[in-house]
Amino acid sequence: MSIAAKQQELLDELGLFQDWTERYEYVIGLGRKMTPMPEESRNSEHLIKGCQSQVWLDATFENGKVRYLADSDSVITKGMIALFVRVLDDETPDAILTADLSFVDQTGLKEHLAPTRANALNLMATQMKQRALNFASQA
């Protein structure tokens, strides 16, 4: 499934909910379902700097695809990064680097976040693309 198709699938799922609180509950649930990040990976090397909450992001390169693991000390932030992991995990570096990640704006969630948390979404997307860029030469 393409990145665009994964994004549309998420938007369709979120569209089933009538208000933003239900959407947030769903996003928090996505965060809870993520593959757990090993405790040893929750370190300063994997920390996304500039986020209000602590957010850790690790990436590996397997069989030409980028695999992401992420975690946060905040349930809503963990849910937000889960959106990106769901869309970008197991994709090629080139697909990640060329992906339009503005789908997050279409979720309607950003309007209900504090400005610092909304900014964290941009930092997460940037860091995930940076990790992909680091693997691009190996593809």
PDB file of C-alpha atoms in Angstrom:
ATOM      1  CA  MET A   1       0.000   0.000   0.000  1.00  0.00           C
ATOM      2  CA  SER A   2       1.410   3.407  -0.936  1.00  0.00           C
ATOM      3  CA  ILE A   3       2.030   6.183   1.569  1.00  0.00           C
ATOM      4  CA  ALA A   4      -0.822   8.187   0.036  1.00  0.00           C
ATOM      5  CA  ALA A   5      -3.157   5.201   0.390  1.00  0.00           C
ATOM      6  CA  LYS A   6      -2.139   4.719   4.033  1.00  0.00           C
ATOM      7  CA  GLN A   7      -2.783   8.414   4.662  1.00  0.00           C
ATOM      8  CA  GLN A   8      -6.222   8.192   3.057  1.00  0.00           C
ATOM      9  CA  GLU A   9      -7.035   5.105   5.107  1.00  0.00           C
ATOM     10  CA  LEU A  10      -6.188   7.001   8.305  1.00  0.00           C
ATOM     11  CA  LEU A  11      -8.226  10.016   7.218  1.00  0.00           C
ATOM     12  CA  ASP A  12     -11.175   7.739   6.437  1.00  0.00           C
ATOM     13  CA  GLU A  13     -10.906   6.104   9.864  1.00  0.00           C
ATOM     14  CA  LEU A  14     -10.735   9.464  11.629  1.00  0.00           C
ATOM     15  CA  GLY A  15     -13.668  10.678   9.539  1.00  0.00           C
ATOM     16  CA  LEU A  16     -15.876   8.108  11.232  1.00  0.00           C
ATOM     17  CA  PHE A  17     -15.749  10.119  14.447  1.00  0.00           C
ATOM     18  CA  GLN A  18     -18.081  13.058  14.953  1.00  0.00           C
ATOM     19  CA  ASP A  19     -15.946  15.279  17.165  1.00  0.00           C
ATOM     20  CA  TRP A  20     -12.319  15.953  17.938  1.00  0.00           C
ATOM     21  CA  THR A  21     -12.414  14.280  21.375  1.00  0.00           C
ATOM     22  CA  GLU A  22     -13.382  10.969  19.754  1.00  0.00           C
ATOM     23  CA  ARG A  23     -10.597  11.438  17.204  1.00  0.00           C
ATOM     24  CA  TYR A  24      -8.096  12.037  20.004  1.00  0.00           C
ATOM     25  CA  GLU A  25      -9.253   8.873  21.782  1.00  0.00           C
ATOM     26  CA  TYR A  26      -8.662   6.951  18.557  1.00  0.00           C
ATOM     27  CA  VAL A  27      -5.193   8.472  18.077  1.00  0.00           C
ATOM     28  CA  ILE A  28      -4.280   7.664  21.693  1.00  0.00           C
ATOM     29  CA  GLY A  29      -5.366   4.083  20.982  1.00  0.00           C
ATOM     30  CA  LEU A  30      -3.054   3.961  17.956  1.00  0.00           C
ATOM     31  CA  GLY A  31      -0.181   4.997  20.209  1.00  0.00           C
ATOM     32  CA  ARG A  32      -0.988   2.251  22.687  1.00  0.00           C
ATOM     33  CA  LYS A  33      -0.949  -0.355  19.887  1.00  0.00           C
ATOM     34  CA  MET A  34       2.514   0.586  18.605  1.00  0.00           C
ATOM     35  CA  THR A  35       5.327  -1.901  18.867  1.00  0.00           C
ATOM     36  CA  PRO A  36       7.006  -1.174  22.211  1.00  0.00           C
ATOM     37  CA  MET A  37      10.317   0.632  22.012  1.00  0.00           C
ATOM     38  CA  PRO A  38      13.086  -1.082  24.007  1.00  0.00           C
ATOM     39  CA  GLU A  39      13.994   0.841  27.146  1.00  0.00           C
ATOM     40  CA  GLU A  40      17.633   1.130  26.006  1.00  0.00           C
ATOM     41  CA  SER A  41      16.468   3.010  22.882  1.00  0.00           C
ATOM     42  CA  ARG A  42      14.735   5.651  24.976  1.00  0.00           C
ATOM     43  CA  ASN A  43      17.902   7.733  25.230  1.00  0.00           C
ATOM     44  CA  SER A  44      19.218  11.151  24.232  1.00  0.00           C
ATOM     45  CA  GLU A  45      20.463   9.829  20.872  1.00  0.00           C
ATOM     46  CA  HIS A  46      16.877   9.044  19.836  1.00  0.00           C
ATOM     47  CA  LEU A  47      15.201  12.013  21.502  1.00  0.00           C
ATOM     48  CA  ILE A  48      13.455  14.484  19.186  1.00  0.00           C
ATOM     49  CA  LYS A  49      14.613  17.828  20.509  1.00  0.00           C
ATOM     50  CA  GLY A  50      12.166  20.715  20.694  1.00  0.00           C
ATOM     51  CA  CYS A  51       9.064  18.744  21.643  1.00  0.00           C
ATOM     52  CA  GLN A  52       7.156  19.692  24.789  1.00  0.00           C
ATOM     53  CA  SER A  53       6.980  16.016  25.761  1.00  0.00           C
ATOM     54  CA  GLN A  54       9.795  13.551  25.438  1.00  0.00           C
ATOM     55  CA  VAL A  55       9.570  11.760  22.091  1.00  0.00           C
ATOM     56  CA  TRP A  56      12.009   9.086  21.015  1.00  0.00           C
ATOM     57  CA  LEU A  57      12.447   7.928  17.437  1.00  0.00           C
ATOM     58  CA  ASP A  58      14.637   5.108  16.204  1.00  0.00           C
ATOM     59  CA  ALA A  59      15.010   3.917  12.635  1.00  0.00           C
ATOM     60  CA  THR A  60      16.664   0.900  11.097  1.00  0.00           C
ATOM     61  CA  PHE A  61      17.219  -0.058   7.477  1.00  0.00           C
ATOM     62  CA  GLU A  62      16.095  -3.573   6.546  1.00  0.00           C
ATOM     63  CA  ASN A  63      15.776  -5.024   3.044  1.00  0.00           C
ATOM     64  CA  GLY A  64      15.726  -1.588   1.418  1.00  0.00           C
ATOM     65  CA  LYS A  65      13.018  -0.246   3.741  1.00  0.00           C
ATOM     66  CA  VAL A  66      13.071   2.066   6.744  1.00  0.00           C
ATOM     67  CA  ARG A  67      11.613   0.631   9.947  1.00  0.00           C
ATOM     68  CA  TYR A  68      10.602   3.044  12.698  1.00  0.00           C
ATOM     69  CA  LEU A  69      10.113   2.611  16.416  1.00  0.00           C
ATOM     70  CA  ALA A  70       8.859   5.503  18.510  1.00  0.00           C
ATOM     71  CA  ASP A  71       7.666   6.293  22.002  1.00  0.00           C
ATOM     72  CA  SER A  72       6.702   9.246  24.161  1.00  0.00           C
ATOM     73  CA  ASP A  73       6.063  10.012  27.804  1.00  0.00           C
ATOM     74  CA  SER A  74       2.756  11.621  26.753  1.00  0.00           C
ATOM     75  CA  VAL A  75      -0.155   9.485  25.510  1.00  0.00           C
ATOM     76  CA  ILE A  76      -1.369  12.089  23.006  1.00  0.00           C
ATOM     77  CA  THR A  77       2.132  12.692  21.645  1.00  0.00           C
ATOM     78  CA  LYS A  78       2.693   8.952  21.353  1.00  0.00           C
ATOM     79  CA  GLY A  79      -0.551   8.763  19.393  1.00  0.00           C
ATOM     80  CA  MET A  80       0.556  11.563  17.100  1.00  0.00           C
ATOM     81  CA  ILE A  81       3.862   9.921  16.263  1.00  0.00           C
ATOM     82  CA  ALA A  82       1.949   6.658  15.785  1.00  0.00           C
ATOM     83  CA  LEU A  83       0.175   8.355  12.857  1.00  0.00           C
ATOM     84  CA  PHE A  84       3.521   9.002  11.169  1.00  0.00           C
ATOM     85  CA  VAL A  85       4.888   5.541  11.996  1.00  0.00           C
ATOM     86  CA  ARG A  86       1.802   3.904  10.529  1.00  0.00           C
ATOM     87  CA  VAL A  87       2.173   5.878   7.299  1.00  0.00           C
ATOM     88  CA  LEU A  88       5.967   5.795   6.863  1.00  0.00           C
ATOM     89  CA  ASP A  89       7.086   2.508   8.421  1.00  0.00           C
ATOM     90  CA  ASP A  90       8.342  -0.162   6.023  1.00  0.00           C
ATOM     91  CA  GLU A  91       8.713   2.251   3.094  1.00  0.00           C
ATOM     92  CA  THR A  92      11.772   3.017   0.963  1.00  0.00           C
ATOM     93  CA  PRO A  93      13.849   6.076   1.803  1.00  0.00           C
ATOM     94  CA  ASP A  94      12.877   7.703  -1.520  1.00  0.00           C
ATOM     95  CA  ALA A  95       9.161   7.181  -0.877  1.00  0.00           C
ATOM     96  CA  ILE A  96       9.523   8.738   2.583  1.00  0.00           C
ATOM     97  CA  LEU A  97      11.572  11.666   1.339  1.00  0.00           C
ATOM     98  CA  THR A  98       9.044  12.538  -1.361  1.00  0.00           C
ATOM     99  CA  ALA A  99       5.950  11.942   0.797  1.00  0.00           C
ATOM    100  CA  ASP A 100       3.606  14.852   1.416  1.00  0.00           C
ATOM    101  CA  LEU A 101       2.880  14.678   5.126  1.00  0.00           C
ATOM    102  CA  SER A 102       0.276  17.431   5.170  1.00  0.00           C
ATOM    103  CA  PHE A 103      -2.380  14.751   5.753  1.00  0.00           C
ATOM    104  CA  VAL A 104      -2.000  15.568   9.455  1.00  0.00           C
ATOM    105  CA  ASP A 105      -3.512  18.986   8.749  1.00  0.00           C
ATOM    106  CA  GLN A 106      -6.542  17.234   7.245  1.00  0.00           C
ATOM    107  CA  THR A 107      -7.195  15.200  10.402  1.00  0.00           C
ATOM    108  CA  GLY A 108      -8.608  18.225  12.213  1.00  0.00           C
ATOM    109  CA  LEU A 109      -6.533  17.348  15.262  1.00  0.00           C
ATOM    110  CA  LYS A 110      -3.991  20.141  14.983  1.00  0.00           C
ATOM    111  CA  GLU A 111      -6.550  22.873  15.700  1.00  0.00           C
ATOM    112  CA  HIS A 112      -7.096  21.424  19.172  1.00  0.00           C
ATOM    113  CA  LEU A 113      -3.424  21.159  20.113  1.00  0.00           C
ATOM    114  CA  ALA A 114      -1.425  23.731  22.006  1.00  0.00           C
ATOM    115  CA  PRO A 115       0.961  25.544  19.619  1.00  0.00           C
ATOM    116  CA  THR A 116       3.967  23.735  21.107  1.00  0.00           C
ATOM    117  CA  ARG A 117       2.359  20.338  20.473  1.00  0.00           C
ATOM    118  CA  ALA A 118       1.350  21.354  16.947  1.00  0.00           C
ATOM    119  CA  ASN A 119       4.970  22.349  16.304  1.00  0.00           C
ATOM    120  CA  ALA A 120       6.032  18.920  17.566  1.00  0.00           C
ATOM    121  CA  LEU A 121       4.175  17.341  14.631  1.00  0.00           C
ATOM    122  CA  ASN A 122       6.442  19.228  12.229  1.00  0.00           C
ATOM    123  CA  LEU A 123       9.510  18.157  14.216  1.00  0.00           C
ATOM    124  CA  MET A 124       8.396  14.512  14.109  1.00  0.00           C
ATOM    125  CA  ALA A 125       7.853  14.594  10.339  1.00  0.00           C
ATOM    126  CA  THR A 126      11.205  16.318   9.800  1.00  0.00           C
ATOM    127  CA  GLN A 127      13.068  13.805  11.967  1.00  0.00           C
ATOM    128  CA  MET A 128      11.460  10.835  10.231  1.00  0.00           C
ATOM    129  CA  LYS A 129      12.476  12.227   6.846  1.00  0.00           C
ATOM    130  CA  GLN A 130      15.989  12.909   8.177  1.00  0.00           C
ATOM    131  CA  ARG A 131      16.325   9.282   9.275  1.00  0.00           C
ATOM    132  CA  ALA A 132      15.213   8.182   5.795  1.00  0.00           C
ATOM    133  CA  LEU A 133      17.738  10.524   4.209  1.00  0.00           C
ATOM    134  CA  ASN A 134      20.484   8.896   6.280  1.00  0.00           C
ATOM    135  CA  PHE A 135      19.584   5.549   4.648  1.00  0.00           C
ATOM    136  CA  ALA A 136      18.998   6.860   1.109  1.00  0.00           C
ATOM    137  CA  SER A 137      22.563   6.226  -0.029  1.00  0.00           C
ATOM    138  CA  GLN A 138      22.294   2.581   1.061  1.00  0.00           C
ATOM    139  CA  ALA A 139      19.157   1.899  -0.962  1.00  0.00           C
TER     140      ALA A 139
END
